[in-house]
PDB file of C-alpha atoms in Angstrom:
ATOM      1  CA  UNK T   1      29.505  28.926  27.455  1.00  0.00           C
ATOM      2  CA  UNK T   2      31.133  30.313  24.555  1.00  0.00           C
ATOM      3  CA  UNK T   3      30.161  33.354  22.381  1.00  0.00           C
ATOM      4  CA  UNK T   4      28.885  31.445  19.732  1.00  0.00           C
ATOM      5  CA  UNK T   5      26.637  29.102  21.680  1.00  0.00           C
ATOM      6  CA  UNK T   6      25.602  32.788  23.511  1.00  0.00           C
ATOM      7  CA  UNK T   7      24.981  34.200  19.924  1.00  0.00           C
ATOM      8  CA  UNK T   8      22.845  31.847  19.227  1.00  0.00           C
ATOM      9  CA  UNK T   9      20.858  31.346  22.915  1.00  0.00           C
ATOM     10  CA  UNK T  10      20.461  35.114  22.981  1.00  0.00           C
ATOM     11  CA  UNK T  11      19.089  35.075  19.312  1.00  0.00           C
ATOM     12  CA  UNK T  12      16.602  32.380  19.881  1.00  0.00           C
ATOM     13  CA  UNK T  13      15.347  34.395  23.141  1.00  0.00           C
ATOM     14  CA  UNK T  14      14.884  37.673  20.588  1.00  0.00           C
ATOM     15  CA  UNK T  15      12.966  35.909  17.924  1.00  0.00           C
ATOM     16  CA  UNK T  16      10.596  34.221  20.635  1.00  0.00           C
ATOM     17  CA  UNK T  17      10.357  37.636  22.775  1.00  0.00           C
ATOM     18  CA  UNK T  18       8.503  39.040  19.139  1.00  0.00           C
ATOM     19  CA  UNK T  19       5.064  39.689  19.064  1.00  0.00           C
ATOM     20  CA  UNK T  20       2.814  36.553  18.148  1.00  0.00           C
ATOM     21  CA  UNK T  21       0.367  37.622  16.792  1.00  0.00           C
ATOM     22  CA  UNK T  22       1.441  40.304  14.484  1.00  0.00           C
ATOM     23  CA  UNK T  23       3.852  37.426  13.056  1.00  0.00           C
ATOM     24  CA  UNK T  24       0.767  35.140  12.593  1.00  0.00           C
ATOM     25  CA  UNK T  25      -1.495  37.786  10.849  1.00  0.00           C
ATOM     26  CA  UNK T  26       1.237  38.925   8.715  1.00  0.00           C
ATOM     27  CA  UNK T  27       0.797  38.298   4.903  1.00  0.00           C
ATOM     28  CA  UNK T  28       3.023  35.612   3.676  1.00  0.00           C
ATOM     29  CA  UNK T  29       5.440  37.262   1.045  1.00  0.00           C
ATOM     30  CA  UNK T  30       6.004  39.543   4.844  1.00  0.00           C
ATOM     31  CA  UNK T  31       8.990  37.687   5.729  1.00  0.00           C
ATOM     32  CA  UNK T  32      12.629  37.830   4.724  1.00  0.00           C
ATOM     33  CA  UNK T  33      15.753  36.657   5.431  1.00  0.00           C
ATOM     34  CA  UNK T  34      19.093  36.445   4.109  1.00  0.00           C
ATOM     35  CA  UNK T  35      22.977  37.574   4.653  1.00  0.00           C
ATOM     36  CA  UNK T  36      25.017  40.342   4.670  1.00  0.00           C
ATOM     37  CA  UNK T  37      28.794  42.209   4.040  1.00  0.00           C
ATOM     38  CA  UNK T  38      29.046  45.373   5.412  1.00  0.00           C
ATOM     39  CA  UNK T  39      31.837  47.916   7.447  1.00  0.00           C
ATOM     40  CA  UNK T  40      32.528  47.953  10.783  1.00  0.00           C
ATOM     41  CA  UNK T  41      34.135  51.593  11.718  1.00  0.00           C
ATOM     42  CA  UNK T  42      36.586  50.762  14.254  1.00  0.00           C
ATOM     43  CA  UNK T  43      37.375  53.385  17.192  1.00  0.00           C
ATOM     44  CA  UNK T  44      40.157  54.315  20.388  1.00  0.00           C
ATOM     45  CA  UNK T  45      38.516  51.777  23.149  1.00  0.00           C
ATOM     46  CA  UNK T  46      39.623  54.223  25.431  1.00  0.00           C
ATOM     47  CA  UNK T  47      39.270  58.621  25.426  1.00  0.00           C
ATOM     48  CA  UNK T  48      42.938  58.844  26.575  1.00  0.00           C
ATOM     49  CA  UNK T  49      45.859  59.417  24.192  1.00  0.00           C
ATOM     50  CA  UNK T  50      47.679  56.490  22.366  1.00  0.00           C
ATOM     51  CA  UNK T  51      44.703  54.128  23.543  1.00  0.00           C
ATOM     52  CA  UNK T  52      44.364  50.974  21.957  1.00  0.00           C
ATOM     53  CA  UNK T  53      42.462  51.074  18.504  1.00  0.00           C
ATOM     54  CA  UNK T  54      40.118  48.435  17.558  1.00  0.00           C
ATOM     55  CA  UNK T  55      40.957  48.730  13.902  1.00  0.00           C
ATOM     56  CA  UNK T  56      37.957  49.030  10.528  1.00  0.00           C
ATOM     57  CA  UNK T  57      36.874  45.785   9.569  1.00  0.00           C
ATOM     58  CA  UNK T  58      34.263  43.660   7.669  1.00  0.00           C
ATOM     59  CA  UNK T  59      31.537  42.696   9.340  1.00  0.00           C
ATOM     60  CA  UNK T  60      28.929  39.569   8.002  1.00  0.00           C
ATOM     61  CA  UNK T  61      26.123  38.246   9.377  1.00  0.00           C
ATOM     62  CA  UNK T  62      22.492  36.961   8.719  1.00  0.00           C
ATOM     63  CA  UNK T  63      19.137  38.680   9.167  1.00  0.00           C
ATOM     64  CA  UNK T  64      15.464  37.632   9.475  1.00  0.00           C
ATOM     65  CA  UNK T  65      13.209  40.370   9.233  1.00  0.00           C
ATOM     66  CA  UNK T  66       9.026  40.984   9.139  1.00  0.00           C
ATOM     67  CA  UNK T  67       7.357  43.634   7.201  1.00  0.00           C
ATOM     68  CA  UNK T  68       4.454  45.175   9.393  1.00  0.00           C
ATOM     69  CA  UNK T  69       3.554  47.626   6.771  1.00  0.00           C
ATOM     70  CA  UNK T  70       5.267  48.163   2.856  1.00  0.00           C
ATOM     71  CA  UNK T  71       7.775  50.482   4.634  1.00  0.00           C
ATOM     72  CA  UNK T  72       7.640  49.303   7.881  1.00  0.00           C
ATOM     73  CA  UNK T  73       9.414  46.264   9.775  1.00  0.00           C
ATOM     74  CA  UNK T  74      11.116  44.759  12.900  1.00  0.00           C
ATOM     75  CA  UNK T  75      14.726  43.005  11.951  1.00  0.00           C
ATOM     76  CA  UNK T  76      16.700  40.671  14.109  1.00  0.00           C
ATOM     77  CA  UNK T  77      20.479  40.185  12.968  1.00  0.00           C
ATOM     78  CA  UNK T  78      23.657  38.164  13.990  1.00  0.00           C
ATOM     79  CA  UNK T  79      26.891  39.926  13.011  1.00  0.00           C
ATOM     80  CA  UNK T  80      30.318  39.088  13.694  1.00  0.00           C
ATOM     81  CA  UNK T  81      33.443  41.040  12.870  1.00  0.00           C
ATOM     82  CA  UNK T  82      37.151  39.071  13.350  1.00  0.00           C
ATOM     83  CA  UNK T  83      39.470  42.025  13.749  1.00  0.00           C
ATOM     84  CA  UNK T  84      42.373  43.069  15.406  1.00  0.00           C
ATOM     85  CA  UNK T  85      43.083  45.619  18.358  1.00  0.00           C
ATOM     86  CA  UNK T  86      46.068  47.697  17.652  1.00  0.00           C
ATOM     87  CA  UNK T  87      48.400  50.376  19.071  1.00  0.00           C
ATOM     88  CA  UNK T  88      48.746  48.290  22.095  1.00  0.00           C
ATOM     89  CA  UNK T  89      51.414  49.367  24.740  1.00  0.00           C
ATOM     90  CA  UNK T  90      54.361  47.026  24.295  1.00  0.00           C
ATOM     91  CA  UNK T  91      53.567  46.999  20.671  1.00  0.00           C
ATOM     92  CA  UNK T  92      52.023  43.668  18.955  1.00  0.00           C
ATOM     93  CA  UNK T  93      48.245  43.236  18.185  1.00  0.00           C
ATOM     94  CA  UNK T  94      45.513  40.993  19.716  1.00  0.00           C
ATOM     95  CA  UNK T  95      43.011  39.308  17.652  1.00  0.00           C
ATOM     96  CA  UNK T  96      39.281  40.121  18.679  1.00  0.00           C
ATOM     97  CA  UNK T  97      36.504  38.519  17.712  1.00  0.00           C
ATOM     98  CA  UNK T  98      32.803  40.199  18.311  1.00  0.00           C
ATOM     99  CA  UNK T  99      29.348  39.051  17.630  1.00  0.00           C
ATOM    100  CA  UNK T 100      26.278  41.730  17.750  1.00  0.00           C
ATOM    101  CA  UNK T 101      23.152  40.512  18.245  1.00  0.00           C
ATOM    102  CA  UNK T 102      20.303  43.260  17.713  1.00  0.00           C
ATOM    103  CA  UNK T 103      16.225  43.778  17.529  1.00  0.00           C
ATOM    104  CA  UNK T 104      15.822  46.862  14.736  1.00  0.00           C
ATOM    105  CA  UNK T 105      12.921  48.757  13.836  1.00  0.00           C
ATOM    106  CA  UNK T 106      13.679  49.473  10.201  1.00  0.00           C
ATOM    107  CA  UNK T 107      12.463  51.743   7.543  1.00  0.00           C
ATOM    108  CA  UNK T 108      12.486  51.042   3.561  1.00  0.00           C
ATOM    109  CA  UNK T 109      11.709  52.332   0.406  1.00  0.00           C
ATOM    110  CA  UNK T 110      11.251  49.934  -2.282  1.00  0.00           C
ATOM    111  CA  UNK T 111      11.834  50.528  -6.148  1.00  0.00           C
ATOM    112  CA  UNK T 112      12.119  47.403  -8.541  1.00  0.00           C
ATOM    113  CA  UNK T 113      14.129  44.801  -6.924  1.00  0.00           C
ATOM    114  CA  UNK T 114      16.179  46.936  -4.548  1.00  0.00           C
ATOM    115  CA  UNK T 115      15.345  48.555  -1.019  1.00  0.00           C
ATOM    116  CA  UNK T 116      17.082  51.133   0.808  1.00  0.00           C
ATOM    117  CA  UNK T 117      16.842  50.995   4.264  1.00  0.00           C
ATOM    118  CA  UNK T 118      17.404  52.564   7.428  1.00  0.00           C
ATOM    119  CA  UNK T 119      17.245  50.099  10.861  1.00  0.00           C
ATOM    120  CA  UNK T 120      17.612  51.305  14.399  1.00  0.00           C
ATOM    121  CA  UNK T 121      17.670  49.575  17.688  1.00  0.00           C
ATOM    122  CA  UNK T 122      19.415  47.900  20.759  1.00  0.00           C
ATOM    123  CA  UNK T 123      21.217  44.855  20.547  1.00  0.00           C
ATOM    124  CA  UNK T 124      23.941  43.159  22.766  1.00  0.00           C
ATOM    125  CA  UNK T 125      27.520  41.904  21.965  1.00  0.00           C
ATOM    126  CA  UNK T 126      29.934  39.697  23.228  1.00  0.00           C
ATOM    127  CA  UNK T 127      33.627  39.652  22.328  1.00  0.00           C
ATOM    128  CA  UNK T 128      36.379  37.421  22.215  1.00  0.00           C
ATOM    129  CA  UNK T 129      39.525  38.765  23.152  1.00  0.00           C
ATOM    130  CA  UNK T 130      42.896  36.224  21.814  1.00  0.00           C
ATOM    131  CA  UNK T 131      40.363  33.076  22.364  1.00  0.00           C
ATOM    132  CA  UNK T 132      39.297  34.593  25.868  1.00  0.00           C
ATOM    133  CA  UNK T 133      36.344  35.835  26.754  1.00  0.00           C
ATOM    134  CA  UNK T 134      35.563  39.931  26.794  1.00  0.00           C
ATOM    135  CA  UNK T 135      33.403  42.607  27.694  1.00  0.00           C
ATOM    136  CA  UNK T 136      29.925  41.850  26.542  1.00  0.00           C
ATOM    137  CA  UNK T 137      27.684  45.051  26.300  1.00  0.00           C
ATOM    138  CA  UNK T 138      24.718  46.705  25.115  1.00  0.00           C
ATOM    139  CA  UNK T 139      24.724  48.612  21.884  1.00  0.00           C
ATOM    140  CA  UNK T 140      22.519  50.663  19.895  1.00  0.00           C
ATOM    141  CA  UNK T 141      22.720  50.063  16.138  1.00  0.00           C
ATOM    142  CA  UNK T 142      21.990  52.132  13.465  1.00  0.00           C
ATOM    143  CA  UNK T 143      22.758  52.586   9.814  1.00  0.00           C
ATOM    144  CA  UNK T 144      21.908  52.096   6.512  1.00  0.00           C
ATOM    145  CA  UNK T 145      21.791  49.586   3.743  1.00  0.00           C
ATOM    146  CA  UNK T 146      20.745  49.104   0.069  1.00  0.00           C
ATOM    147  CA  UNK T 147      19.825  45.331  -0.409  1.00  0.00           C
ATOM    148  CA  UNK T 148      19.120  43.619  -4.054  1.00  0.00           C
ATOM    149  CA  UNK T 149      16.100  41.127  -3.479  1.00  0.00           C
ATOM    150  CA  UNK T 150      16.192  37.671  -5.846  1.00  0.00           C
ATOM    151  CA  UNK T 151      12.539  37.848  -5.747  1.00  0.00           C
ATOM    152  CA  UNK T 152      10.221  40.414  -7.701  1.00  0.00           C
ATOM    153  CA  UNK T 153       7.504  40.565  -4.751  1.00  0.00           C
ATOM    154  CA  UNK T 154       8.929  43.071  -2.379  1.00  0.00           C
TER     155      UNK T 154
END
């Protein structure tokens, strides 16, 4: 099974594992979902000196996300950054691909048509490593974002 086909198992499984009933009595203009750009910070994969370095890179991705509350909200998102591992003994680079997939509680404050937001969670990601497959792992997202909504009703 590749990581894509995984991504997208692993996502369904996430969106089912939500709670049913809160979806169903949620209002309608409750739901959202869209894509993103953001930065990945890249970082030594290993605490010794002159370990590799999995190198800053764009990440993208798509969201859905549920609004419990006008602030409050659970967030599901696929993200994948294609990047490179460098400083690699022997010299030369490897190409690395990695997909996140993550459940966030999130946090917004709405003005206008923009939101700032701040999600936390736990998520999973497989990786790619030169079109082989890598270390998949837990991980534990946070961050924040500022998003620009086409629709007034936030």
């Amino acid at each position: 099974m590749n990581v894509l086909t995984k991504s997208l198992v692993a996502l369904a499984l996430i969106a089912l594992a939500g709670s049913w009933s809160a979806l169903a009595a949620a209002p309608e203009d409750a739901y959202e979902a869209g894509g993103f750009l953001g930065f990945f910070r890249g970082d030594e994969l290993r605490s010794e000196s002159g370990s590799p370095i999995l190198d800053d890179d764009i990440v993208f991705g798509g969201f859905g996300q549920i609004h419990f509350t006008e602030n409050w909200g659970f967030m599901t998102r696929v993200s994948v950054v294609d990047g490179e591992v460098t400083n690699i003994a022997g010299g030369g680079d490897i190409d690395m691909t990695t997909t996140f997939l993550d459940l966030s509680a999130t946090y917004s404050w709405h003005w206008e048509r923009y939101s700032v937001y701040v999600p936390f969670g736990v998520g999973w990601t497989f990786s790619s490593v030169a079109g082989n497959e890598g270390k998949d792992g837990f991980v534990y997202p946070a961050g924040l974002g500022l998003r620009w909504h086409l629709k007034d009703n936030v």
